[in-house]
PDB file of C-alpha atoms and ligand atoms in Angstrom:
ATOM      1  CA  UNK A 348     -11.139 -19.513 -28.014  1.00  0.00           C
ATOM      2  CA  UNK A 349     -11.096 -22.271 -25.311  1.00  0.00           C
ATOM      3  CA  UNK A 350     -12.149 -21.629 -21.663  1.00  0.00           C
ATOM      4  CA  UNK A 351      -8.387 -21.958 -20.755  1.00  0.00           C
ATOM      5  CA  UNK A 352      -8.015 -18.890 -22.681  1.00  0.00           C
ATOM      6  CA  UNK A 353     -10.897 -17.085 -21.456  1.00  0.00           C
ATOM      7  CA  UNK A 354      -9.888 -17.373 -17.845  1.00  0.00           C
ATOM      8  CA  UNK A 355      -7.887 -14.594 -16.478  1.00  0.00           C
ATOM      9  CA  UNK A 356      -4.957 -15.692 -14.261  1.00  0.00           C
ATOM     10  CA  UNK A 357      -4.034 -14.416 -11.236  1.00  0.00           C
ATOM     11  CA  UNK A 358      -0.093 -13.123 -12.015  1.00  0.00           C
ATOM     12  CA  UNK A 359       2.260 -11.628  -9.446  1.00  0.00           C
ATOM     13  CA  UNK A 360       1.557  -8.292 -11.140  1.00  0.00           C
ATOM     14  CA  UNK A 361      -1.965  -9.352 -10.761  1.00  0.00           C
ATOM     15  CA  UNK A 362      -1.682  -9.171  -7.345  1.00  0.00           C
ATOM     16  CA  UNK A 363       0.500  -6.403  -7.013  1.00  0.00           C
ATOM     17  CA  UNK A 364      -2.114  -4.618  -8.008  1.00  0.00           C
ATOM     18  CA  UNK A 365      -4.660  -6.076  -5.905  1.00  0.00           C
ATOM     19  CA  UNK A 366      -2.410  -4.249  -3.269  1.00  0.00           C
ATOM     20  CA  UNK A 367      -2.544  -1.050  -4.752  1.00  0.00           C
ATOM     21  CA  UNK A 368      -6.252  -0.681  -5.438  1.00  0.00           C
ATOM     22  CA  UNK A 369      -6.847  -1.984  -1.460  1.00  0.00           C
ATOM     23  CA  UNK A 370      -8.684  -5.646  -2.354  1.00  0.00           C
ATOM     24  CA  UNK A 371      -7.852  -7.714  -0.164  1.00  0.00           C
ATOM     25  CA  UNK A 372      -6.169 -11.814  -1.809  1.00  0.00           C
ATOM     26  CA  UNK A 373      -7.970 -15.199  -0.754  1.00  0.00           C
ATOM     27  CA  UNK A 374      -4.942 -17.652  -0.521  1.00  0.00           C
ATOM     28  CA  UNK A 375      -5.764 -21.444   0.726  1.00  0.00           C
ATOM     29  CA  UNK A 376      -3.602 -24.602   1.107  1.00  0.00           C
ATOM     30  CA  UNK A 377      -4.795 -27.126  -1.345  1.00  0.00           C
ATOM     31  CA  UNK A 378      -2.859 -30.407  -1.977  1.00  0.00           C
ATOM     32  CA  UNK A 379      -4.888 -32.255  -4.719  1.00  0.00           C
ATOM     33  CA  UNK A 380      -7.041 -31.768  -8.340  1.00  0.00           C
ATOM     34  CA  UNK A 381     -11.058 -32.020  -6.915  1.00  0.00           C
ATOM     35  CA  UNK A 382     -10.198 -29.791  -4.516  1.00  0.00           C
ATOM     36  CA  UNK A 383      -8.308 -27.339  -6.673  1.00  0.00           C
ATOM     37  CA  UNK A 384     -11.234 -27.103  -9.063  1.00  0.00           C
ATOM     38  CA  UNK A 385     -13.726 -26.534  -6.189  1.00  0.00           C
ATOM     39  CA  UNK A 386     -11.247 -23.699  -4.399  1.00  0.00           C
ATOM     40  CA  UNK A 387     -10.486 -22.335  -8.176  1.00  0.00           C
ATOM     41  CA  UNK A 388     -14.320 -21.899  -9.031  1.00  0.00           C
ATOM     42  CA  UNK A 389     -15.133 -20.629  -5.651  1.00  0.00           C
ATOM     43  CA  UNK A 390     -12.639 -17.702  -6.523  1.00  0.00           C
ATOM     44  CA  UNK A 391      -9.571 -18.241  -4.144  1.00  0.00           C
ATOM     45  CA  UNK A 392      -6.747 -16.070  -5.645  1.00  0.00           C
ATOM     46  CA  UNK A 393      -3.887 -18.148  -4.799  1.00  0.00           C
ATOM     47  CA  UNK A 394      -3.610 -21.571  -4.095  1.00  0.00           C
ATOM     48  CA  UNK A 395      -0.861 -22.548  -1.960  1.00  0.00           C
ATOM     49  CA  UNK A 396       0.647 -26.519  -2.148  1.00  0.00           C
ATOM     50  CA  UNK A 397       1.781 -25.900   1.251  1.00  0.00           C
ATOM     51  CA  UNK A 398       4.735 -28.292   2.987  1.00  0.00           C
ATOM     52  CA  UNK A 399       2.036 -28.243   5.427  1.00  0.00           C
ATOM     53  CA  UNK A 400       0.777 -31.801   3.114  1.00  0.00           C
ATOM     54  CA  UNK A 401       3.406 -33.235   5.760  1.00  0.00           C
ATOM     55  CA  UNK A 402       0.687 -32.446   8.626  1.00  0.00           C
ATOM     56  CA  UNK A 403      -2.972 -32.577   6.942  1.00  0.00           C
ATOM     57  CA  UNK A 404      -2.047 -35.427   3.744  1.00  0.00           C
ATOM     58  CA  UNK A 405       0.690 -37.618   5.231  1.00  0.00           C
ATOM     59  CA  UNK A 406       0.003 -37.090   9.394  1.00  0.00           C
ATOM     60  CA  UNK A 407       3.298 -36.516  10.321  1.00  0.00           C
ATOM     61  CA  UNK A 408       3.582 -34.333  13.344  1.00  0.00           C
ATOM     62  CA  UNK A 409       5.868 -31.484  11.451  1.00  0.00           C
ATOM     63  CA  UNK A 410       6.413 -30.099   7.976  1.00  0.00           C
ATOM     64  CA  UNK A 411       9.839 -31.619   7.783  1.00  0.00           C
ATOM     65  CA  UNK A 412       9.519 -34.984   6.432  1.00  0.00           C
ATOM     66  CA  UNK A 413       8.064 -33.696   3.576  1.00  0.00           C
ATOM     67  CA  UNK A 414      10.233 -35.152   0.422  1.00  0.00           C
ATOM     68  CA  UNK A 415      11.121 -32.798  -2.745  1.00  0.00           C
ATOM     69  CA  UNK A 416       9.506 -35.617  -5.021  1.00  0.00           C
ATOM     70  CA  UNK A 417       6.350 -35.387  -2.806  1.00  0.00           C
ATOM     71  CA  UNK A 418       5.375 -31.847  -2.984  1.00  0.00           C
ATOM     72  CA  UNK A 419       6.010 -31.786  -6.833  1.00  0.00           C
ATOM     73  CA  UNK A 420       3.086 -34.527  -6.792  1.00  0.00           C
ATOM     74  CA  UNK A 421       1.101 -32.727  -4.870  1.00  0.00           C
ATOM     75  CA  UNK A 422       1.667 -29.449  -7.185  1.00  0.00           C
ATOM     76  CA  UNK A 423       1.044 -31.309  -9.927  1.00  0.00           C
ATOM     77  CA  UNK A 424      -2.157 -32.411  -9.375  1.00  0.00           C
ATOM     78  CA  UNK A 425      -3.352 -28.680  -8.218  1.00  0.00           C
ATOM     79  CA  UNK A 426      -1.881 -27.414 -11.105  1.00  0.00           C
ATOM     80  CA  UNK A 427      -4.069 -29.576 -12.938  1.00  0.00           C
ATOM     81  CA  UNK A 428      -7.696 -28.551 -11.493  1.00  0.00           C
ATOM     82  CA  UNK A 429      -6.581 -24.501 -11.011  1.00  0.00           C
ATOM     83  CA  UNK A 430      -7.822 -22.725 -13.895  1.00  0.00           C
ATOM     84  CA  UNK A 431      -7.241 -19.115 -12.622  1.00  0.00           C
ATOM     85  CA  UNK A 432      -5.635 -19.238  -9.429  1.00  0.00           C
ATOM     86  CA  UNK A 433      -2.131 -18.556  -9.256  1.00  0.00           C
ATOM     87  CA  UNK A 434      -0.720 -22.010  -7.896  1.00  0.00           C
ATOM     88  CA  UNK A 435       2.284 -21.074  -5.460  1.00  0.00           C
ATOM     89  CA  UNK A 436       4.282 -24.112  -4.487  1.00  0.00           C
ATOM     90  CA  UNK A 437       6.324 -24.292  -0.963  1.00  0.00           C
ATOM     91  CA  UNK A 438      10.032 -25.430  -1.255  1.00  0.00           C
ATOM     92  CA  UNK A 439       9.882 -28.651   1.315  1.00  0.00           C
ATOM     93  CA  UNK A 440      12.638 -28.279   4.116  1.00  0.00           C
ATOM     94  CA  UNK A 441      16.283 -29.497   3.084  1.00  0.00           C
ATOM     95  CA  UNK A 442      15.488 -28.543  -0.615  1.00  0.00           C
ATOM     96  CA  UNK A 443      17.015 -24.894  -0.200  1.00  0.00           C
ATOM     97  CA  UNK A 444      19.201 -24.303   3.234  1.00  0.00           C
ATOM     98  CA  UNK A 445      22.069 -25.542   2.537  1.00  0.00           C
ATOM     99  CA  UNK A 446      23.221 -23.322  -0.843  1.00  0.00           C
ATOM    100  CA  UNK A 447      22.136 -21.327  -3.415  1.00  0.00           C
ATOM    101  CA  UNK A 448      22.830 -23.672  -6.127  1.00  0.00           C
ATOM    102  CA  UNK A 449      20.642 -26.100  -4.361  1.00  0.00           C
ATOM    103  CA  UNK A 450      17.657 -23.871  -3.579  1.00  0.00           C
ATOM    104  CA  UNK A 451      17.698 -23.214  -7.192  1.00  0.00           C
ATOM    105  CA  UNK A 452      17.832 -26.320  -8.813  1.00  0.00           C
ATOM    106  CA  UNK A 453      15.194 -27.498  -6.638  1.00  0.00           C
ATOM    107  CA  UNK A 454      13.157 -24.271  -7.781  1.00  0.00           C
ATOM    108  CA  UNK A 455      13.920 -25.053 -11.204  1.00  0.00           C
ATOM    109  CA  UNK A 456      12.340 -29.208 -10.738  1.00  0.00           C
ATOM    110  CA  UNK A 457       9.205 -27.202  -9.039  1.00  0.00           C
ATOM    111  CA  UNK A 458       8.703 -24.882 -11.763  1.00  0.00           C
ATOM    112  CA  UNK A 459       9.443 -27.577 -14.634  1.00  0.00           C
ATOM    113  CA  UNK A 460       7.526 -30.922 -13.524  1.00  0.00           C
ATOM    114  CA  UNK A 461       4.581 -29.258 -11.975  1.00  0.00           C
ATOM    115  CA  UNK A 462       3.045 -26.184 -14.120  1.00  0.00           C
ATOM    116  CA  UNK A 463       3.163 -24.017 -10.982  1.00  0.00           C
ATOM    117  CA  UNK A 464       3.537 -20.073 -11.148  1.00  0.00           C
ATOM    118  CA  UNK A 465       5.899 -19.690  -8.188  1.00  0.00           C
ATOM    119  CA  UNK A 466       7.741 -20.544  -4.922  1.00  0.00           C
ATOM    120  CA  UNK A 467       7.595 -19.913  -1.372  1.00  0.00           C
ATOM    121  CA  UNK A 468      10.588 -20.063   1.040  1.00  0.00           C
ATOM    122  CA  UNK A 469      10.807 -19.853   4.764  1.00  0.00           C
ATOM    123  CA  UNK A 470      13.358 -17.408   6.574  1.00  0.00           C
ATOM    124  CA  UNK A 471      14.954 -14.125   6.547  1.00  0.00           C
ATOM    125  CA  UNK A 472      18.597 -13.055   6.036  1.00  0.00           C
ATOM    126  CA  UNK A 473      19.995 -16.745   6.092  1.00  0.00           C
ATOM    127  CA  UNK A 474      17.943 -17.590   2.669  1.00  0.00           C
ATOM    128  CA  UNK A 475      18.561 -14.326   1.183  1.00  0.00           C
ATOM    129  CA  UNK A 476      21.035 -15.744  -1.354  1.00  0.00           C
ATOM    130  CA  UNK A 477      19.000 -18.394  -2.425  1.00  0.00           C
ATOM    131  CA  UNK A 478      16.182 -15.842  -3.238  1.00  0.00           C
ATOM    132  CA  UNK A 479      18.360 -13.717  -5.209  1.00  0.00           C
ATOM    133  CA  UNK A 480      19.886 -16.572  -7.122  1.00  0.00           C
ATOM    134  CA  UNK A 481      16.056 -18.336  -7.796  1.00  0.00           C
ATOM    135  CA  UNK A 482      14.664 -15.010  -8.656  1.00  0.00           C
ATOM    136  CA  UNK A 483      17.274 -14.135 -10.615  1.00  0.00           C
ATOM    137  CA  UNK A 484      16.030 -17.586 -12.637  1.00  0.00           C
ATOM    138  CA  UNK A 485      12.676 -15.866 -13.456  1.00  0.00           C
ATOM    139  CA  UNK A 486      11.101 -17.574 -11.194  1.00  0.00           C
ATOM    140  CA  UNK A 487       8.847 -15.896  -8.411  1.00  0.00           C
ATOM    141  CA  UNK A 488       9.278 -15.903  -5.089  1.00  0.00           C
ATOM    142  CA  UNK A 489       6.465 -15.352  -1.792  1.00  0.00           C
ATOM    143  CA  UNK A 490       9.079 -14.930   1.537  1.00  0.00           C
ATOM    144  CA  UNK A 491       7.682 -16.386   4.718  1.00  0.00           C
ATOM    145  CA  UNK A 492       8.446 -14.934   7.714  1.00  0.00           C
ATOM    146  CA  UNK A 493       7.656 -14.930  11.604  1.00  0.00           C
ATOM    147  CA  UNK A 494       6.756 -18.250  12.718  1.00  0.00           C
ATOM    148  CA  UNK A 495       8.601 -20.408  10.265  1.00  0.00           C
ATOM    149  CA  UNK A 496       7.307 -24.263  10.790  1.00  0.00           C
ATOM    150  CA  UNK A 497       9.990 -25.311   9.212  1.00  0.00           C
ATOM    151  CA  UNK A 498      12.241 -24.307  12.422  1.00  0.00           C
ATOM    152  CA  UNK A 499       9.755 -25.956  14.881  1.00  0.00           C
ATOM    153  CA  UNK A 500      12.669 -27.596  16.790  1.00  0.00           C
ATOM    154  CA  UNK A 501      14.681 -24.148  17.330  1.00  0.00           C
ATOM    155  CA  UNK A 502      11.572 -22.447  18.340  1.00  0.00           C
ATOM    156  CA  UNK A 503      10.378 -25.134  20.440  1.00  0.00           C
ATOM    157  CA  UNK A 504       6.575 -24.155  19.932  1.00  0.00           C
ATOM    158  CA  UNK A 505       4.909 -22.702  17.800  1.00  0.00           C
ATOM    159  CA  UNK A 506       3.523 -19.413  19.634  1.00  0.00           C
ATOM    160  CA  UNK A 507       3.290 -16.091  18.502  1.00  0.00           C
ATOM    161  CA  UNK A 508       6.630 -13.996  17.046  1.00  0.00           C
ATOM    162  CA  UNK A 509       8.040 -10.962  16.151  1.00  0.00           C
ATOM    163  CA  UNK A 510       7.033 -10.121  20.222  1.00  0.00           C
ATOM    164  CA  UNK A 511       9.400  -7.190  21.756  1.00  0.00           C
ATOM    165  CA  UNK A 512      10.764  -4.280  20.299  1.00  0.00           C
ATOM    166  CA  UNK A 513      13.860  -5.982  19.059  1.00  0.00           C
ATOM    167  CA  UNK A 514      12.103  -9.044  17.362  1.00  0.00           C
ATOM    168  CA  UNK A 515      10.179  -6.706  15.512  1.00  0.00           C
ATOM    169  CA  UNK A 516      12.288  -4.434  14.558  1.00  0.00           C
ATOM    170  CA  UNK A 517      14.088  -7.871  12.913  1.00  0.00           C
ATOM    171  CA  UNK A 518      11.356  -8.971  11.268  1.00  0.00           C
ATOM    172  CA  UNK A 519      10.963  -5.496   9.594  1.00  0.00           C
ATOM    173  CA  UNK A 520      14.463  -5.409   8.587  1.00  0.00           C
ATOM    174  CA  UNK A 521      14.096  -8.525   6.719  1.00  0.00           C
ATOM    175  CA  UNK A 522      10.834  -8.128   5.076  1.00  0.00           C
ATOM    176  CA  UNK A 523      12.757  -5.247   3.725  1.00  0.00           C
ATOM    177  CA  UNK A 524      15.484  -7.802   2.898  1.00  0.00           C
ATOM    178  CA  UNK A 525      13.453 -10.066   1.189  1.00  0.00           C
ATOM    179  CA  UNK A 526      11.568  -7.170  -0.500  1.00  0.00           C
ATOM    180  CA  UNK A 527      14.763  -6.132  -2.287  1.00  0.00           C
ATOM    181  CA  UNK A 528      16.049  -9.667  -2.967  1.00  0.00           C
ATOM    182  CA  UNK A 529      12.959  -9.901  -5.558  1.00  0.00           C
ATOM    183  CA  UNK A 530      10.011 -12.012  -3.785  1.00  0.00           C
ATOM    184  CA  UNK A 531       6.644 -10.851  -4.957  1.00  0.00           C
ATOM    185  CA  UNK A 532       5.174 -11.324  -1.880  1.00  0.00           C
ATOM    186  CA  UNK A 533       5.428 -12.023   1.846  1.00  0.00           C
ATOM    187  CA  UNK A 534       3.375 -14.519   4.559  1.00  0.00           C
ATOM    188  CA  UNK A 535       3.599 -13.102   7.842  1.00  0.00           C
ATOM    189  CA  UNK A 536       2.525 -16.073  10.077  1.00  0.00           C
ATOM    190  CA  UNK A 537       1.815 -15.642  14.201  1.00  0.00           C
ATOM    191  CA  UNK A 538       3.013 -12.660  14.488  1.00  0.00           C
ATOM    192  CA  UNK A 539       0.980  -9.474  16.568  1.00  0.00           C
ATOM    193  CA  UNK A 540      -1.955  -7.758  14.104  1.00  0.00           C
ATOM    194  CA  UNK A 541       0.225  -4.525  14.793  1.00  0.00           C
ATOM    195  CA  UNK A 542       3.337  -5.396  13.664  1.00  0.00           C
ATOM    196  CA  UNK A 543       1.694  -7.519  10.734  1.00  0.00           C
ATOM    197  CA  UNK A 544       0.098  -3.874   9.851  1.00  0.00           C
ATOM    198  CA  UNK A 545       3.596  -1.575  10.008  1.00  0.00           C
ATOM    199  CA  UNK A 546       4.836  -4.613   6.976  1.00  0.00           C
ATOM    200  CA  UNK A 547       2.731  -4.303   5.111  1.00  0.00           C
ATOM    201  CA  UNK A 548       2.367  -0.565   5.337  1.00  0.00           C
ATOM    202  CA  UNK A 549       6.501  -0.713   4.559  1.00  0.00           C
ATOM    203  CA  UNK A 550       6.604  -3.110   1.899  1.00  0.00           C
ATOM    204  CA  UNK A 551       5.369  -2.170  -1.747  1.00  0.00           C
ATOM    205  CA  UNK A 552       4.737  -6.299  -2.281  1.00  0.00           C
ATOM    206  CA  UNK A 553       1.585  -7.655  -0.600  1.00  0.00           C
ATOM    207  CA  UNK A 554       1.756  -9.196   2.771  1.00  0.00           C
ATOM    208  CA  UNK A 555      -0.212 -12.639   3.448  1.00  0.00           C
ATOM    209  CA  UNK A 556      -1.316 -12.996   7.037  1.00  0.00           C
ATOM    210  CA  UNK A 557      -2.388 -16.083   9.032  1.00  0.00           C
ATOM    211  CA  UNK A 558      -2.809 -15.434  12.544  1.00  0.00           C
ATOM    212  CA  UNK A 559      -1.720 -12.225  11.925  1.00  0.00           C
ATOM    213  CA  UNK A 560      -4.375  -9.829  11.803  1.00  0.00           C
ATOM    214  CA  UNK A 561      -6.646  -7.914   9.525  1.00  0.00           C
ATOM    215  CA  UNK A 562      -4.093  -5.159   7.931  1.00  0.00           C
ATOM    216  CA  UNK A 563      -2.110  -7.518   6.190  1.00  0.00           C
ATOM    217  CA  UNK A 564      -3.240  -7.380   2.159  1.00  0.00           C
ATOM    218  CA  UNK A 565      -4.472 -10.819   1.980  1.00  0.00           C
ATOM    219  CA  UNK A 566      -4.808 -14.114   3.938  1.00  0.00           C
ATOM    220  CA  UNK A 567      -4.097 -17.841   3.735  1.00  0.00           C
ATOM    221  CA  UNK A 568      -5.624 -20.586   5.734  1.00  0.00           C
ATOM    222  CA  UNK A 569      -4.659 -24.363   5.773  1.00  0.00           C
ATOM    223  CA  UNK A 570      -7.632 -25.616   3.872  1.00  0.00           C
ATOM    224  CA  UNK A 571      -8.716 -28.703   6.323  1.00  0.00           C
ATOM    225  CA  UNK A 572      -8.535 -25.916   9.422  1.00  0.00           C
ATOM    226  CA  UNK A 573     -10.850 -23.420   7.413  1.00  0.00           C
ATOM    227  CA  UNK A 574     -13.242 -26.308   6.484  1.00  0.00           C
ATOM    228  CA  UNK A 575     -13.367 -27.863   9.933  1.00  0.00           C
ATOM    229  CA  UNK A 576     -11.885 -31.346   8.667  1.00  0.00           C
ATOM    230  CA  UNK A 577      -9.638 -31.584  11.765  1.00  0.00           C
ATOM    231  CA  UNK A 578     -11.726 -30.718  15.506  1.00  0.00           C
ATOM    232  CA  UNK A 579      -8.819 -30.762  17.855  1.00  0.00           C
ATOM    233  CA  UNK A 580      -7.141 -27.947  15.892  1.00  0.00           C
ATOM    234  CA  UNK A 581      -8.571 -24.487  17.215  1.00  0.00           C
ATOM    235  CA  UNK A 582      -5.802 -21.602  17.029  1.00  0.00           C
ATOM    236  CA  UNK A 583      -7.210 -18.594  18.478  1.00  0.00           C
ATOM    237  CA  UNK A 584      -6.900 -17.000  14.444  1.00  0.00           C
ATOM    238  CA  UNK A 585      -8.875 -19.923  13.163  1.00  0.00           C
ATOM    239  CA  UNK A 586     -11.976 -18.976  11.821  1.00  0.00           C
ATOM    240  CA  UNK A 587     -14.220 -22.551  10.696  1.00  0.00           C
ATOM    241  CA  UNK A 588     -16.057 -21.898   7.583  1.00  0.00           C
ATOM    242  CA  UNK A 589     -17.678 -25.613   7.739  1.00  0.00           C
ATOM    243  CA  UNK A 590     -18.219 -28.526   9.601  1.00  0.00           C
ATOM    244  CA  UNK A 591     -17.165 -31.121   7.062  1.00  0.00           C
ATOM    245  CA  UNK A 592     -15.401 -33.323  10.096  1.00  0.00           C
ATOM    246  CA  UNK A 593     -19.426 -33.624  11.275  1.00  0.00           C
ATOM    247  CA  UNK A 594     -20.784 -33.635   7.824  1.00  0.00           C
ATOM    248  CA  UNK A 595     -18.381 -36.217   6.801  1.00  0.00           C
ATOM    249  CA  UNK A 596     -18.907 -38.747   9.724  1.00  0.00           C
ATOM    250  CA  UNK A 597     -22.357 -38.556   9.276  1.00  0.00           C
ATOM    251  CA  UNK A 598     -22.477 -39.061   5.648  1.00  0.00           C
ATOM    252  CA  UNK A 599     -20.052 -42.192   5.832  1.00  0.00           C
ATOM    253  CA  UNK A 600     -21.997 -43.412   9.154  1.00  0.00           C
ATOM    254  CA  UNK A 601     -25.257 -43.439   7.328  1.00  0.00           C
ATOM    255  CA  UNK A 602     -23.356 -45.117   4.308  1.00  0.00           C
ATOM    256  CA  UNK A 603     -22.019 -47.906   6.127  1.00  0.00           C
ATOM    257  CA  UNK A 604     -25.383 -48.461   7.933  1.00  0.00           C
ATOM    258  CA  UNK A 605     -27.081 -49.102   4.588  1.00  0.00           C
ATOM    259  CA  UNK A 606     -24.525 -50.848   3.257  1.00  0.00           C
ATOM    260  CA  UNK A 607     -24.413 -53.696   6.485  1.00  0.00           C
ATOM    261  CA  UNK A 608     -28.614 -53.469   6.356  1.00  0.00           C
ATOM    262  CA  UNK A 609     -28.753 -53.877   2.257  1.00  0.00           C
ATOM    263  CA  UNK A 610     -29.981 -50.430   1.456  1.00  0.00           C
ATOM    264  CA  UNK A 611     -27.520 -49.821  -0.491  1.00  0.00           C
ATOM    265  CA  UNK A 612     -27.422 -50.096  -3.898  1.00  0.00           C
ATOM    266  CA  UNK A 613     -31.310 -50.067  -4.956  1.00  0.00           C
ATOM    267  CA  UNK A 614     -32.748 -51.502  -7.583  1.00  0.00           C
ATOM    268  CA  UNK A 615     -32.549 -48.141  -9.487  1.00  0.00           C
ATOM    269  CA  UNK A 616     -28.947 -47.884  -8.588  1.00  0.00           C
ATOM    270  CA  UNK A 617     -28.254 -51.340  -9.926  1.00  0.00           C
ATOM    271  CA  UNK A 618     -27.760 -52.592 -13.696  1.00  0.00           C
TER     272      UNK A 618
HETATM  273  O1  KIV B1618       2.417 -24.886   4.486  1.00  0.00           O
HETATM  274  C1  KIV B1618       1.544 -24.076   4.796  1.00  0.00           C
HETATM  275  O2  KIV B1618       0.373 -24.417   4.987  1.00  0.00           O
HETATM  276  C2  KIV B1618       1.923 -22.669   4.939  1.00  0.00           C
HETATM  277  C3  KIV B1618       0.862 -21.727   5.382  1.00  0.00           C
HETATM  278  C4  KIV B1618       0.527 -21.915   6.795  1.00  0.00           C
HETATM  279  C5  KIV B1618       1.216 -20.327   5.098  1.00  0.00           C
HETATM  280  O3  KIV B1618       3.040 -22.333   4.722  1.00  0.00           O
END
């Protein structure tokens, strides 16, 4: 039997019932193959080819420039290096608003050119359609709701959501939605630990948090945030595993040094 087939992927019912028996799911951004095979083999559960590549791979200021064509590369090469993580792949902004028939076929180009497992769409009641007609497909889908980045210019910021009585009660109401229209799972992003706990206490699919407490049943960081790659990003929910920014200047610094004083390459590192 070859390792592929000894490794045990992580399935939506695999983490359905990571819900049920209380463990908690390790989700992570992850945009390219050596860095899928590192998160993989660490154990992350889920590896998410956020549209957040817009920010951390291309430096654009938002997640909407993001192209179609552009996250399928980037799935495709974290398809390649994830062995057992279930690789969930975000639907870019433009590829599913404006109708069903659209948000599907761009599901379908996901699912086919990248060897992905699943999808993961921003919004509530105004994407419900799409969800129904992509899950309807076979084709799994995580909902994303509270602070959506993909409507950065309607919110105007990106603070916390889901504050008041009535915002919550909204964003309960369409977790419940989305629940029903099929998805497997939910990201609750910015939104107060409290209400993040009464979701996922109402919803029978897990709930992903980031920046959104403890009581959610798993959690997702970007991947250059949790590994301190990037110092002038410090949400209050950011927790920095690593100093790679430091570790990474210091390695290159002493690199270049040897290189401009000959150190670099020995005689044992020469042929
Ligand atoms: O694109 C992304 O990184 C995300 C996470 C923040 C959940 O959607």
């Amino acid at each position: 039997m070859s390792y592929l087939k000894e490794v045990k992927r992580i399935t939506t019912t695999g983490l359905q019932s990571m819900k049920v028996q209380g463990e908690k799911i390790a989700m992570l951004t992850c945009y390219d193959y050596t860095m899928a095979t590192l998160l993989d083999a660490a154990g992350t559960d889920v590896l998410l080819v956020g549209d957040s590549a817009s920010n951390v791979m291309a430096g654009h200021e938002t997640t909407l420039p993001i192209t179609l064509d552009q996250m399928i590369y980037h799935a495709q090469c974290v398809s390649r290096g994830a062995k057992r993580a279930m690789v969930l792949v975000d639907m870019p902004f433009g590829s599913y608003q404006s109708d069903s028939a659209i948000a599907l076929a761009s599901a379908v180009r996901i699912m086919k050119e990248t060897g992905a497992h699943a999808v993961k769409l921003e919004g509530g009641e105004e994407v419900l359609e799409s969800i129904l007609k992509i899950t309807k497909a076979g084709i799994p889908v995580m909902g994303h709701l509270g602070l959506t980045p993909q409507s950065i210019h309607q919110f105007g910021s990106y603070g916390l959501q889901g504050k008041g009585e009535e915002a919550a009660e909204k964003l309960i109401k369409e977790a419940l939605m989305l629940q029903e229209a099929g998805c497997f799972g939910l990201v609750l992003e910015k939104i107060p630990a409290v209400l993040a706990a009464k979701v996922s206490t109402a919803l029978q699919i897990p709930t992903i948090g980031i920046g959104a407490g403890v009581n959610c049943d798993g959690q997702v960081l970007v991947m250059q945030d949790m590994l301190g790659m990037n110092n002038e990003f410090k949400p209050k929910f950011l927790r920095k595993y690593a100093d790679l920014a430091g570790e990474i200047t210091r390695a290159t610094s002493a690199y270049v040094q040897d290189v401009k004083q000959a150190q670099f390459p020995s005689a044992e590192e020469s042929y």
